[in-house]
CSV table of C-alpha atoms in Angstrom, one decimal:
chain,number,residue,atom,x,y,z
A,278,UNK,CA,-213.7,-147.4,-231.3
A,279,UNK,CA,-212.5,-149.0,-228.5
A,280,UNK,CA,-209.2,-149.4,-229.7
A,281,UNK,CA,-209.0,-145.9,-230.9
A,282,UNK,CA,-209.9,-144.3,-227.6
A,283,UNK,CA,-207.1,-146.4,-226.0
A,284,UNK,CA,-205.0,-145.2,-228.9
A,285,UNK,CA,-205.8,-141.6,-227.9
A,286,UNK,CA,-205.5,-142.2,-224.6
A,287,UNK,CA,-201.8,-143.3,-225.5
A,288,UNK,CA,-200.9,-140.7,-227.5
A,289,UNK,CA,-202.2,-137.7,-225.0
A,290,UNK,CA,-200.1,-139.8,-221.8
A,291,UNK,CA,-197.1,-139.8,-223.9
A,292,UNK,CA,-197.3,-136.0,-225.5
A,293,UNK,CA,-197.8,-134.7,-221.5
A,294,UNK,CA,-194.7,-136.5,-220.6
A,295,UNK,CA,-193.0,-135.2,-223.5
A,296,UNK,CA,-193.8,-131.7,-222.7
A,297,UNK,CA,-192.6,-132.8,-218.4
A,298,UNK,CA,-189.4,-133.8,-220.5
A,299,UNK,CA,-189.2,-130.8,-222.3
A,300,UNK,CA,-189.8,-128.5,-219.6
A,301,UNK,CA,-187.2,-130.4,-216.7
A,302,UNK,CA,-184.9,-129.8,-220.1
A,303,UNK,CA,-185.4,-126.1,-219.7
A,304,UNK,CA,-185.2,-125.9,-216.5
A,305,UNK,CA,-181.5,-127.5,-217.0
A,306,UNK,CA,-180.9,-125.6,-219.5
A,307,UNK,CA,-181.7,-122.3,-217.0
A,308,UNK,CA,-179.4,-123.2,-214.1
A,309,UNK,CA,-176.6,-124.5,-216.3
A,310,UNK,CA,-177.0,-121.1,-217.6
A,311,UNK,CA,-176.7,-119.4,-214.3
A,312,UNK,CA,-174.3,-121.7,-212.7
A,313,UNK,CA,-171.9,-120.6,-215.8
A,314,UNK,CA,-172.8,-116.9,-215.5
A,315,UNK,CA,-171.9,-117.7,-211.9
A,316,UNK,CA,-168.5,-119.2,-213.1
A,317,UNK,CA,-167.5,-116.6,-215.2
A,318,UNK,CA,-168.1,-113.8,-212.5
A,319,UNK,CA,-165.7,-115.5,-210.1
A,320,UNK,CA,-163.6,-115.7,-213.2
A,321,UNK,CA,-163.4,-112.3,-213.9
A,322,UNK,CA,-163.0,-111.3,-209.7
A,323,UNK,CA,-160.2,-114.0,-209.3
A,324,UNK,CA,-157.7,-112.0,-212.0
A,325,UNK,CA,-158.7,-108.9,-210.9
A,326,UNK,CA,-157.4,-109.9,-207.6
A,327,UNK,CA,-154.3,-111.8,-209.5
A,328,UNK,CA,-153.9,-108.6,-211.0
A,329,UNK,CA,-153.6,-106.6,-207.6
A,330,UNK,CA,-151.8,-109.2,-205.6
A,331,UNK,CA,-149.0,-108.9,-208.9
A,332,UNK,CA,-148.6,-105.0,-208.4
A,333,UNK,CA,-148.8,-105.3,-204.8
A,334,UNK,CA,-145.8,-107.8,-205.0
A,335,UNK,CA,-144.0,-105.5,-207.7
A,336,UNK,CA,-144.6,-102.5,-205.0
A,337,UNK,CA,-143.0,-104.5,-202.3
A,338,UNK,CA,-140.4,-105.2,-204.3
A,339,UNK,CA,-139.4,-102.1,-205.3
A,340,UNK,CA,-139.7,-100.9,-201.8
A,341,UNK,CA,-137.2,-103.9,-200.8
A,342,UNK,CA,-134.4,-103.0,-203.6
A,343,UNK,CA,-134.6,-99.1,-202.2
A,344,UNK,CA,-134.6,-100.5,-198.6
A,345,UNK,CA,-131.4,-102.8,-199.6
A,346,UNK,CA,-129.8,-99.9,-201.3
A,347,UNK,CA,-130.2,-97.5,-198.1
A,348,UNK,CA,-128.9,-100.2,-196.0
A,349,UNK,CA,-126.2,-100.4,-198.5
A,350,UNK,CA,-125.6,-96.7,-198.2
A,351,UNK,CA,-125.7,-96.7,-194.5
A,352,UNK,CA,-122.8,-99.1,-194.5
A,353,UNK,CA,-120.6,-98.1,-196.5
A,354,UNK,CA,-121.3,-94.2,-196.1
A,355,UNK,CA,-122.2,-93.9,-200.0
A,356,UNK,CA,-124.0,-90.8,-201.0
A,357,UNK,CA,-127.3,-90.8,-201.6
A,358,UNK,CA,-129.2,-92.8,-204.7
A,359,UNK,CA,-132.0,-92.3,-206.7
A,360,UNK,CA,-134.1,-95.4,-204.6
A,361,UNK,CA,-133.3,-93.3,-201.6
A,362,UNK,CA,-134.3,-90.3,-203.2
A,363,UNK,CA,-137.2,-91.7,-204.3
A,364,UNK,CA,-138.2,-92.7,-201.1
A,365,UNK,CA,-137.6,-89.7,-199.4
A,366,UNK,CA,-139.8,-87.9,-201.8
A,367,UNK,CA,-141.1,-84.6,-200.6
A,368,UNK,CA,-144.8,-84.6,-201.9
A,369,UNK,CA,-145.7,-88.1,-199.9
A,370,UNK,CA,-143.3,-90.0,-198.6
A,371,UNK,CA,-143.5,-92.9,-201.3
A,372,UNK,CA,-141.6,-93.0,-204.7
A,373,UNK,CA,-143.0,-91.0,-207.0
A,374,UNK,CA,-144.1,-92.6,-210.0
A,375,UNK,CA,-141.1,-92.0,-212.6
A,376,UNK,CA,-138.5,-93.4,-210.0
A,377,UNK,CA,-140.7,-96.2,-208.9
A,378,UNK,CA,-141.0,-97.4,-212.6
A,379,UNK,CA,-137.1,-97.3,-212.5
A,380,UNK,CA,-136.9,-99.0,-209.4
A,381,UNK,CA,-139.2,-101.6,-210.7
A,382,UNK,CA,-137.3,-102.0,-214.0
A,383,UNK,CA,-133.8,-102.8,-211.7
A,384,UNK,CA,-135.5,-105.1,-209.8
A,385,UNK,CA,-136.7,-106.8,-212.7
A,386,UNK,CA,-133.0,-106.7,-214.3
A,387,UNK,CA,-131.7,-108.2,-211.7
A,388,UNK,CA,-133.7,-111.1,-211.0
């Protein structure tokens, strides 16, 4: 009997540190699970800001090549181009959104 107590004994010490194991594996398991969630939020924010800082660029670029071409103009006393016209629109100020498009698709031709 005394051997089977010790035997029981055993047994119930090594099922409770089973079941520590088991539960330090969940607990893993959980912040491995937010630490990806985590990941793949900052992910996701990182190309949306690509994503902006590549139409900002494309903006600024198409605001060089009309800049370049009214420079151009000024110089050499040229009449006046679609860039500039686009530019000088009369509802804002900034190309609308047909020229800019065209503006964008020279710059992109030239390059």
């Amino acid at each position: 009997n005394t051997q089977m107590s010790a035997l029981q004994s055993r047994v119930e010490s090594l099922q409770e540190a089973a079941d520590a194991a088991t539960e330090h594996e969940r607990e893993a398991d959980d912040r491995l699970d937010a630490a990806l969630s985590l990941h793949a939020r900052q992910i996701s924010q990182r190309q949306a800001r690509e994503a902006e800082l590549e139409r900002t660029v494309a903006d600024i670029a198409a605001a060089l090549v009309v800049a370049r071409q009214r420079e151009a103009q000024v110089t050499s006393g040229v009449g006046v181009s679609v860039g500039v016209n686009a530019m000088n629109s009369k509802h804002s100020g900034e190309p609308d959104g047909d020229n800019l498009v065209e503006l964008k698709e020279k710059l992109e031709a030239a390059e």
